Short mmCIF file of C-alpha atoms in Angstrom, two decimals:
data_model
loop_
_atom_site.label_atom_id
_atom_site.label_comp_id
_atom_site.label_asym_id
_atom_site.label_seq_id
_atom_site.Cartn_x
_atom_site.Cartn_y
_atom_site.Cartn_z
CA MET H 238 0.29 -0.07 -0.29
CA VAL H 239 3.14 2.09 0.93
CA ILE H 240 4.53 1.94 -2.77
CA GLN H 241 0.69 2.02 -4.27
CA THR H 242 0.56 5.63 -2.55
CA ILE H 243 3.71 6.95 -3.22
CA LEU H 244 3.50 6.09 -7.11
CA LEU H 245 -0.30 7.44 -6.79
CA TRP H 246 0.87 10.59 -5.74
CA THR H 247 4.17 10.85 -7.95
CA HIS H 248 4.06 9.27 -11.13
CA ALA H 249 0.34 9.11 -11.63
CA LYS H 250 -0.13 12.94 -10.68
CA SER H 251 2.49 13.47 -12.73
CA LEU H 252 1.31 11.93 -15.72
CA VAL H 253 -2.21 13.24 -14.88
CA CYS H 254 -1.15 16.92 -14.72
CA ASN H 255 1.92 17.30 -17.14
CA GLU H 256 4.03 18.10 -14.13
CA PRO H 257 7.54 16.12 -14.18
CA SER H 258 8.07 17.20 -10.41
CA PHE H 259 5.99 15.99 -7.55
CA ASP H 260 5.47 17.19 -3.60
CA ILE H 261 7.54 15.18 -0.95
CA LYS H 262 5.47 16.97 1.97
CA LYS H 263 2.08 15.93 0.12
CA ILE H 264 3.34 12.17 0.05
CA LEU H 265 4.31 12.18 3.49
CA LEU H 266 1.68 13.97 4.82
CA ASN H 267 -0.97 11.70 3.00
CA ILE H 268 -3.71 10.19 5.05
CA ASN H 269 -2.92 6.75 3.09
CA ILE H 270 0.91 7.15 4.47
CA ILE H 271 -0.27 7.99 7.99
CA ALA H 272 -2.59 5.18 8.23
CA ILE H 273 0.37 2.77 7.05
CA ILE H 274 2.80 3.61 9.14
CA ILE H 275 0.24 3.88 12.20
CA GLY H 276 -0.17 0.35 11.16
CA ILE H 277 2.96 -0.91 10.95
CA CYS H 278 3.52 0.93 14.74
CA LEU H 279 0.89 -0.98 15.90
CA PHE H 280 1.71 -4.60 14.47
CA MET H 281 5.26 -4.40 15.31
CA PHE H 282 4.79 -3.15 19.03
CA GLN H 283 1.52 -5.82 19.38
CA LEU H 284 -0.75 -2.83 20.32
CA GLN H 285 -4.50 -3.15 20.32
CA LEU H 286 -6.85 -0.53 19.91
CA PRO H 287 -10.21 -0.45 21.65
CA SER H 288 -12.86 -2.87 20.22
CA LEU H 289 -15.00 0.39 19.33
CA LEU H 290 -12.19 1.51 16.91
CA VAL H 291 -11.74 -1.85 16.00
CA ASP H 292 -15.31 -2.47 14.74
CA THR H 293 -15.50 1.40 13.39
CA PHE H 294 -12.38 0.58 11.03
CA SER H 295 -13.93 -2.75 9.75
CA LYS H 296 -17.13 -1.34 9.06
CA VAL H 297 -15.29 1.81 7.08
CA GLY H 298 -13.15 -0.89 5.23
CA SER H 299 -16.39 -3.26 4.25
CA MET H 300 -17.67 -0.54 2.64
CA MET H 301 -14.64 0.20 0.35
CA GLY H 302 -15.86 -2.35 -2.38
CA PRO H 303 -19.38 -1.40 -2.47
CA LEU H 304 -18.31 2.40 -2.65
CA ALA H 305 -15.92 1.72 -5.32
CA MET H 306 -18.89 -0.50 -7.16
CA ILE H 307 -20.90 3.00 -7.10
CA VAL H 308 -18.52 5.28 -8.29
CA ILE H 309 -18.28 2.73 -11.23
CA GLY H 310 -21.88 2.37 -11.73
CA MET H 311 -22.53 6.35 -11.51
CA LEU H 312 -19.73 6.73 -14.33
CA ILE H 313 -21.00 3.73 -16.55
CA GLY H 314 -24.54 5.55 -16.08
CA GLU H 315 -23.69 8.88 -17.04
CA MET H 316 -21.72 7.72 -20.35
CA ASP H 317 -23.27 6.73 -23.87
CA LEU H 318 -21.97 3.46 -24.11
CA ARG H 319 -21.56 3.82 -28.14
CA SER H 320 -18.84 6.23 -27.57
CA ILE H 321 -17.18 4.50 -24.73
CA PHE H 322 -16.56 2.05 -27.60
CA VAL H 323 -15.59 4.32 -30.01
CA GLU H 324 -12.40 5.31 -28.44
CA LYS H 325 -9.57 3.28 -30.14
CA ARG H 326 -6.69 3.49 -27.86
CA THR H 327 -8.35 2.11 -25.07
CA TYR H 328 -8.89 -1.53 -26.59
CA LEU H 329 -4.96 -1.42 -26.90
CA ILE H 330 -4.45 -0.11 -23.41
CA SER H 331 -6.82 -2.72 -21.94
CA LEU H 332 -5.77 -5.49 -23.95
CA PHE H 333 -2.25 -4.72 -22.26
CA ARG H 334 -3.41 -4.04 -18.71
CA LEU H 335 -6.12 -7.07 -18.54
CA VAL H 336 -4.31 -9.71 -20.93
CA VAL H 337 -0.85 -9.23 -21.63
CA PHE H 338 0.70 -8.34 -18.40
CA PRO H 339 -1.31 -10.48 -16.39
CA LEU H 340 -0.33 -13.79 -18.99
CA ILE H 341 3.84 -12.10 -18.51
CA MET H 342 2.99 -12.64 -14.88
CA ILE H 343 1.67 -16.41 -15.11
CA LEU H 344 4.39 -17.25 -17.46
CA ILE H 345 7.49 -15.99 -15.05
CA PHE H 346 5.23 -17.95 -12.05
CA LYS H 347 4.92 -20.98 -13.52
CA PHE H 348 8.12 -21.29 -15.46
CA THR H 349 10.64 -19.89 -12.83
CA GLY H 350 9.26 -22.35 -10.28
CA MET H 351 7.91 -19.60 -7.78
CA SER H 352 4.88 -21.70 -7.52
CA ARG H 353 6.92 -24.71 -6.08
CA LEU H 354 8.82 -22.17 -3.35
CA THR H 355 6.00 -23.05 -0.28
CA VAL H 356 2.78 -25.44 0.15
CA ASP H 357 0.69 -22.48 -0.53
CA ALA H 358 2.24 -20.60 -3.32
CA ASP H 359 0.11 -21.03 -6.00
CA LYS H 360 -2.94 -20.01 -3.90
CA ILE H 361 -0.85 -16.85 -3.07
CA LEU H 362 0.44 -16.39 -6.72
CA LEU H 363 -3.52 -16.76 -7.57
CA ILE H 364 -4.41 -13.87 -5.76
CA THR H 365 -1.48 -11.56 -7.25
CA ILE H 366 -2.81 -12.74 -10.78
CA LEU H 367 -6.39 -11.67 -9.59
CA ALA H 368 -4.66 -8.20 -8.56
CA ALA H 369 -2.94 -8.20 -11.91
CA SER H 370 -5.63 -8.86 -14.20
CA ALA H 371 -8.22 -6.36 -12.64
CA PRO H 372 -9.72 -3.73 -13.52
CA PRO H 373 -7.95 -0.24 -13.80
CA ALA H 374 -8.84 1.45 -10.01
CA ALA H 375 -11.39 4.17 -9.96
CA THR H 376 -8.45 6.17 -8.12
CA ILE H 377 -7.50 7.39 -11.29
CA THR H 378 -10.74 8.34 -12.83
CA GLN H 379 -11.36 10.55 -9.46
CA PHE H 380 -7.47 11.74 -9.87
CA ALA H 381 -8.53 12.89 -13.18
CA GLN H 382 -11.12 14.68 -11.85
CA LEU H 383 -9.71 16.53 -9.15
CA TYR H 384 -7.09 17.63 -10.77
CA ASN H 385 -9.55 18.43 -13.95
CA LYS H 386 -7.55 16.54 -16.46
CA HIS H 387 -10.00 14.77 -18.71
CA PRO H 388 -11.87 12.92 -16.65
CA GLY H 389 -14.17 11.67 -19.24
CA TYR H 390 -11.13 9.47 -20.74
CA ALA H 391 -10.23 8.40 -17.61
CA SER H 392 -13.59 7.47 -17.15
CA ILE H 393 -13.64 5.36 -20.45
CA MET H 394 -10.77 3.80 -19.63
CA ASN H 395 -12.21 2.69 -16.17
CA VAL H 396 -15.54 1.89 -17.67
CA MET H 397 -13.95 -0.25 -20.62
CA GLY H 398 -11.48 -2.13 -18.06
CA VAL H 399 -14.61 -2.88 -15.96
CA ILE H 400 -16.58 -4.17 -18.70
CA PHE H 401 -13.52 -6.03 -20.68
CA SER H 402 -12.53 -7.83 -17.16
CA ILE H 403 -15.73 -9.70 -16.95
CA ILE H 404 -14.30 -11.91 -19.51
CA THR H 405 -10.55 -11.80 -18.79
CA MET H 406 -10.00 -12.00 -15.18
CA PRO H 407 -11.64 -15.56 -15.77
CA LEU H 408 -9.83 -16.13 -18.32
CA MET H 409 -6.54 -15.48 -16.99
CA ILE H 410 -7.44 -17.78 -13.67
CA MET H 411 -8.20 -20.69 -16.21
CA ILE H 412 -5.04 -20.39 -17.94
CA TYR H 413 -3.08 -19.71 -14.49
CA GLN H 414 -5.12 -23.47 -13.43
CA LEU H 415 -4.34 -25.01 -16.26
CA LEU H 416 -0.36 -24.35 -16.50
#
């Protein structure tokens, strides 16, 4: 999560905003980084939070998936589906994001012997394949909206990824299990 958040506030922001530099203060004071640091400290020092806080965080955490689905549903609902499928570049990007990169990971996992590292290696690698073949996060769409940098195009990428992943995710899992 730390790496993803740092990449989001450095590389992703520079791509979205066409800025070559980034603000290290914004990265370090990002609420996600602060939460991760607190979580690491709680884990390292085996500190227990009161059950009221644990329950609250659990309830909020369980809302993240449905909330992302609501955001994606709102994006899909606002779009003319014909206009989504007109963007030719998004097909290539979706192909690489949803098929090529997960296939490369599958081949690396299977032919380097990583799947035999531990008893549960196959399950661990399967989770990694699921993450790699998942559609793009709504975060980039929200990022584009936040900085007013082509949120419509980012939404098209997100929606196409979600639609295509209905086919590509099970396909990648099937290929992984067959190899």
